[in-house]
PDB file of C-alpha atoms in Angstrom:
ATOM      1  CA  MET L   1       8.242-107.401  45.525  1.00 49.00           C
ATOM      2  CA  ASN L   2       6.729-107.054  42.060  1.00 72.00           C
ATOM      3  CA  LYS L   3       9.096-106.309  39.236  1.00 83.00           C
ATOM      4  CA  ILE L   4       8.918-102.812  37.793  1.00 91.00           C
ATOM      5  CA  TYR L   5       9.629-101.708  34.241  1.00 93.00           C
ATOM      6  CA  PRO L   6      10.873 -98.304  33.022  1.00 94.00           C
ATOM      7  CA  THR L   7       9.001 -96.320  30.367  1.00 94.00           C
ATOM      8  CA  ASN L   8      11.380 -97.080  27.473  1.00 94.00           C
ATOM      9  CA  LEU L   9      11.180-100.822  28.049  1.00 95.00           C
ATOM     10  CA  VAL L  10       7.384-100.628  28.383  1.00 95.00           C
ATOM     11  CA  ARG L  11       7.171 -98.780  25.072  1.00 95.00           C
ATOM     12  CA  ASN L  12       9.301-101.455  23.401  1.00 95.00           C
ATOM     13  CA  LEU L  13       7.250-104.297  24.895  1.00 94.00           C
ATOM     14  CA  THR L  14       3.851-102.812  24.063  1.00 95.00           C
ATOM     15  CA  GLY L  15       4.288-100.782  20.897  1.00 94.00           C
ATOM     16  CA  VAL L  16       2.683 -97.750  22.543  1.00 95.00           C
ATOM     17  CA  THR L  17       3.972 -94.373  21.418  1.00 94.00           C
ATOM     18  CA  LEU L  18       5.263 -91.881  23.952  1.00 94.00           C
ATOM     19  CA  ASN L  19       2.373 -89.508  23.185  1.00 95.00           C
ATOM     20  CA  GLN L  20      -0.208 -92.290  23.598  1.00 94.00           C
ATOM     21  CA  LEU L  21       1.362 -93.355  26.865  1.00 95.00           C
ATOM     22  CA  LYS L  22       1.413 -89.816  28.252  1.00 94.00           C
ATOM     23  CA  TYR L  23      -2.220 -89.292  27.245  1.00 96.00           C
ATOM     24  CA  TRP L  24      -3.385 -92.613  28.675  1.00 95.00           C
ATOM     25  CA  VAL L  25      -1.624 -91.796  31.955  1.00 94.00           C
ATOM     26  CA  ARG L  26      -3.234 -88.335  31.983  1.00 95.00           C
ATOM     27  CA  ILE L  27      -6.756 -89.795  31.538  1.00 93.00           C
ATOM     28  CA  ASN L  28      -6.041 -92.570  34.091  1.00 91.00           C
ATOM     29  CA  LEU L  29      -6.286 -95.499  31.700  1.00 91.00           C
ATOM     30  CA  VAL L  30      -3.014 -96.654  33.184  1.00 92.00           C
ATOM     31  CA  SER L  31      -1.439 -95.467  36.428  1.00 91.00           C
ATOM     32  CA  PRO L  32       2.316 -95.937  36.649  1.00 93.00           C
ATOM     33  CA  GLY L  33       4.263 -95.732  39.850  1.00 92.00           C
ATOM     34  CA  ARG L  34       6.587 -92.801  40.344  1.00 90.00           C
ATOM     35  CA  ASP L  35      10.102 -92.411  41.622  1.00 87.00           C
ATOM     36  CA  GLY L  36      10.864 -88.738  41.505  1.00 88.00           C
ATOM     37  CA  LYS L  37      10.329 -87.670  37.925  1.00 87.00           C
ATOM     38  CA  PHE L  38      10.588 -91.230  36.563  1.00 90.00           C
ATOM     39  CA  SER L  39       7.610 -93.472  35.866  1.00 91.00           C
ATOM     40  CA  PHE L  40       7.650 -97.222  36.224  1.00 93.00           C
ATOM     41  CA  TYR L  41       5.106 -99.855  35.294  1.00 95.00           C
ATOM     42  CA  SER L  42       4.039-103.236  36.628  1.00 92.00           C
ATOM     43  CA  PHE L  43       3.513-106.428  34.666  1.00 91.00           C
ATOM     44  CA  LYS L  44      -0.268-105.794  34.913  1.00 89.00           C
ATOM     45  CA  ASP L  45       0.268-102.360  33.360  1.00 92.00           C
ATOM     46  CA  ILE L  46       2.161-103.943  30.467  1.00 93.00           C
ATOM     47  CA  VAL L  47      -0.641-106.447  29.844  1.00 91.00           C
ATOM     48  CA  LYS L  48      -3.205-103.643  29.938  1.00 91.00           C
ATOM     49  CA  LEU L  49      -1.168-101.502  27.544  1.00 94.00           C
ATOM     50  CA  ARG L  50      -0.753-104.375  25.081  1.00 94.00           C
ATOM     51  CA  VAL L  51      -4.509-104.936  25.106  1.00 92.00           C
ATOM     52  CA  LEU L  52      -5.138-101.205  24.631  1.00 93.00           C
ATOM     53  CA  VAL L  53      -2.714-100.999  21.719  1.00 95.00           C
ATOM     54  CA  ALA L  54      -4.181-104.108  20.045  1.00 94.00           C
ATOM     55  CA  LEU L  55      -7.785-102.897  20.387  1.00 95.00           C
ATOM     56  CA  ARG L  56      -6.905 -99.445  19.065  1.00 95.00           C
ATOM     57  CA  LYS L  57      -5.031-100.957  16.096  1.00 94.00           C
ATOM     58  CA  LYS L  58      -8.161-102.959  15.269  1.00 95.00           C
ATOM     59  CA  GLY L  59     -10.135 -99.721  15.104  1.00 95.00           C
ATOM     60  CA  LEU L  60     -11.956 -99.702  18.438  1.00 95.00           C
ATOM     61  CA  SER L  61     -12.387 -96.123  19.640  1.00 96.00           C
ATOM     62  CA  LEU L  62     -10.614 -95.055  22.803  1.00 94.00           C
ATOM     63  CA  GLN L  63     -13.996 -94.189  24.330  1.00 95.00           C
ATOM     64  CA  LYS L  64     -15.224 -97.764  23.790  1.00 96.00           C
ATOM     65  CA  VAL L  65     -11.964 -99.234  25.067  1.00 94.00           C
ATOM     66  CA  ARG L  66     -12.273 -97.164  28.252  1.00 93.00           C
ATOM     67  CA  GLU L  67     -15.912 -98.175  28.707  1.00 95.00           C
ATOM     68  CA  GLY L  68     -15.090-101.848  28.158  1.00 94.00           C
ATOM     69  CA  ILE L  69     -12.210-101.823  30.624  1.00 90.00           C
ATOM     70  CA  ARG L  70     -14.285 -99.922  33.189  1.00 89.00           C
ATOM     71  CA  ASN L  71     -17.111-102.483  32.858  1.00 92.00           C
ATOM     72  CA  LEU L  72     -14.734-105.447  33.104  1.00 90.00           C
ATOM     73  CA  THR L  73     -13.208-103.970  36.249  1.00 85.00           C
ATOM     74  CA  LYS L  74     -16.687-103.571  37.781  1.00 88.00           C
ATOM     75  CA  MET L  75     -17.851-107.024  36.702  1.00 86.00           C
ATOM     76  CA  LEU L  76     -14.676-108.796  37.825  1.00 82.00           C
ATOM     77  CA  PRO L  77     -13.365-106.549  40.633  1.00 73.00           C
ATOM     78  CA  ASP L  78     -11.190-109.057  42.487  1.00 69.00           C
ATOM     79  CA  GLU L  79      -9.414-110.298  39.405  1.00 68.00           C
ATOM     80  CA  GLU L  80      -7.126-109.030  36.692  1.00 74.00           C
ATOM     81  CA  PRO L  81      -9.457-109.615  33.759  1.00 75.00           C
ATOM     82  CA  LEU L  82      -7.194-108.366  30.986  1.00 80.00           C
ATOM     83  CA  SER L  83      -4.492-110.896  31.805  1.00 77.00           C
ATOM     84  CA  ARG L  84      -6.748-113.948  31.490  1.00 81.00           C
ATOM     85  CA  LEU L  85      -9.675-113.175  29.183  1.00 87.00           C
ATOM     86  CA  VAL L  86      -9.920-113.706  25.450  1.00 88.00           C
ATOM     87  CA  ILE L  87     -11.022-110.466  23.793  1.00 92.00           C
ATOM     88  CA  TYR L  88     -12.213-109.999  20.211  1.00 92.00           C
ATOM     89  CA  THR L  89     -13.132-106.836  18.353  1.00 93.00           C
ATOM     90  CA  ASP L  90     -14.619-105.959  15.003  1.00 92.00           C
ATOM     91  CA  GLY L  91     -13.668-102.332  15.523  1.00 92.00           C
ATOM     92  CA  MET L  92     -17.100-101.532  16.938  1.00 94.00           C
ATOM     93  CA  ASP L  93     -17.496-103.788  19.969  1.00 95.00           C
ATOM     94  CA  MET L  94     -15.296-105.529  22.510  1.00 95.00           C
ATOM     95  CA  ILE L  95     -16.376-109.170  22.758  1.00 93.00           C
ATOM     96  CA  VAL L  96     -15.057-111.069  25.761  1.00 92.00           C
ATOM     97  CA  VAL L  97     -14.952-114.815  26.339  1.00 90.00           C
ATOM     98  CA  GLU L  98     -15.049-115.930  29.941  1.00 86.00           C
ATOM     99  CA  LYS L  99     -15.640-119.527  30.969  1.00 84.00           C
ATOM    100  CA  GLY L 100     -17.143-120.321  27.562  1.00 84.00           C
ATOM    101  CA  LYS L 101     -19.575-117.401  27.650  1.00 88.00           C
ATOM    102  CA  TYR L 102     -19.442-114.508  25.205  1.00 91.00           C
ATOM    103  CA  PHE L 103     -20.438-110.958  26.123  1.00 92.00           C
ATOM    104  CA  SER L 104     -19.820-107.368  25.162  1.00 94.00           C
ATOM    105  CA  ALA L 105     -17.578-105.563  27.611  1.00 94.00           C
ATOM    106  CA  ILE L 106     -19.053-102.298  26.342  1.00 95.00           C
ATOM    107  CA  THR L 107     -22.802-103.029  26.576  1.00 94.00           C
ATOM    108  CA  ARG L 108     -22.587-106.058  28.918  1.00 92.00           C
ATOM    109  CA  GLN L 109     -24.906-107.884  26.525  1.00 92.00           C
ATOM    110  CA  GLN L 110     -24.426-111.643  26.392  1.00 90.00           C
ATOM    111  CA  TYR L 111     -23.960-113.379  23.040  1.00 86.00           C
ATOM    112  CA  PHE L 112     -24.841-116.925  22.192  1.00 82.00           C
ATOM    113  CA  ARG L 113     -22.559-119.161  20.204  1.00 76.00           C
ATOM    114  CA  PHE L 114     -24.025-121.960  18.153  1.00 75.00           C
ATOM    115  CA  ASP L 115     -23.067-124.098  15.203  1.00 78.00           C
ATOM    116  CA  THR L 116     -25.254-123.301  12.187  1.00 84.00           C
ATOM    117  CA  GLU L 117     -23.991-126.410  10.388  1.00 86.00           C
ATOM    118  CA  GLN L 118     -25.454-128.542  13.162  1.00 84.00           C
ATOM    119  CA  ILE L 119     -28.791-126.707  12.871  1.00 83.00           C
ATOM    120  CA  ARG L 120     -28.744-127.219   9.082  1.00 82.00           C
ATOM    121  CA  ALA L 121     -28.090-130.948   9.516  1.00 82.00           C
ATOM    122  CA  GLU L 122     -30.990-131.247  11.970  1.00 83.00           C
ATOM    123  CA  ILE L 123     -33.350-129.479   9.554  1.00 83.00           C
ATOM    124  CA  ILE L 124     -32.320-131.777   6.700  1.00 83.00           C
ATOM    125  CA  LYS L 125     -32.915-134.783   8.928  1.00 82.00           C
ATOM    126  CA  LEU L 126     -36.348-133.462   9.909  1.00 81.00           C
ATOM    127  CA  GLN L 127     -37.235-132.776   6.272  1.00 79.00           C
ATOM    128  CA  LYS L 128     -36.787-136.457   5.531  1.00 79.00           C
ATOM    129  CA  THR L 129     -39.441-137.417   8.066  1.00 75.00           C
ATOM    130  CA  ASN L 130     -43.204-137.102   7.690  1.00 59.00           C
ATOM    131  CA  SER L 131     -43.518-135.272  10.979  1.00 60.00           C
ATOM    132  CA  PHE L 132     -41.654-132.277   9.556  1.00 55.00           C
ATOM    133  CA  SER L 133     -43.956-132.081   6.524  1.00 58.00           C
ATOM    134  CA  GLN L 134     -47.018-132.255   8.748  1.00 59.00           C
ATOM    135  CA  LYS L 135     -45.654-129.634  11.151  1.00 59.00           C
ATOM    136  CA  GLN L 136     -44.717-127.386   8.247  1.00 57.00           C
ATOM    137  CA  GLY L 137     -48.247-127.644   6.906  1.00 55.00           C
ATOM    138  CA  MET L 138     -49.678-126.703  10.295  1.00 55.00           C
ATOM    139  CA  PHE L 139     -47.406-123.655  10.463  1.00 56.00           C
ATOM    140  CA  LEU L 140     -48.632-122.523   7.073  1.00 54.00           C
ATOM    141  CA  GLY L 141     -52.254-123.300   7.886  1.00 56.00           C
ATOM    142  CA  ILE L 142     -52.424-126.167   5.381  1.00 53.00           C
ATOM    143  CA  LYS L 143     -54.441-129.207   6.351  1.00 54.00           C
ATOM    144  CA  LYS L 144     -53.631-132.546   4.778  1.00 51.00           C
TER     145      LYS L 144
END
């Protein structure tokens, strides 16, 4: 049987306020179990709440957080994405890293990661060769 955690412990572990928690339960961002009038939470709920709190503290709107989580759940339905993914935010987007690939959980747009220092070094190397000068001239319409 999975371990269950009472509301007060969950609040201490996640930093969520009671009002936030009640609201997030009401809008189905998190769905605790019930035993009479008491709520209890799973480990997965705690992970989800910690992610929610962290994203909100970084300025990401609740609407975008909900959209991102909904998309991740659709994209990775058989898994628990929040417990294993690396998530970044700039307060406007929710960037996820999965298996070395970067994408927005909100727009589902993929991002490409590359080292600009490596590109700079390659350009400098090419500049030192004649072929770069000739190619540059062709781009500019200059004949030598």
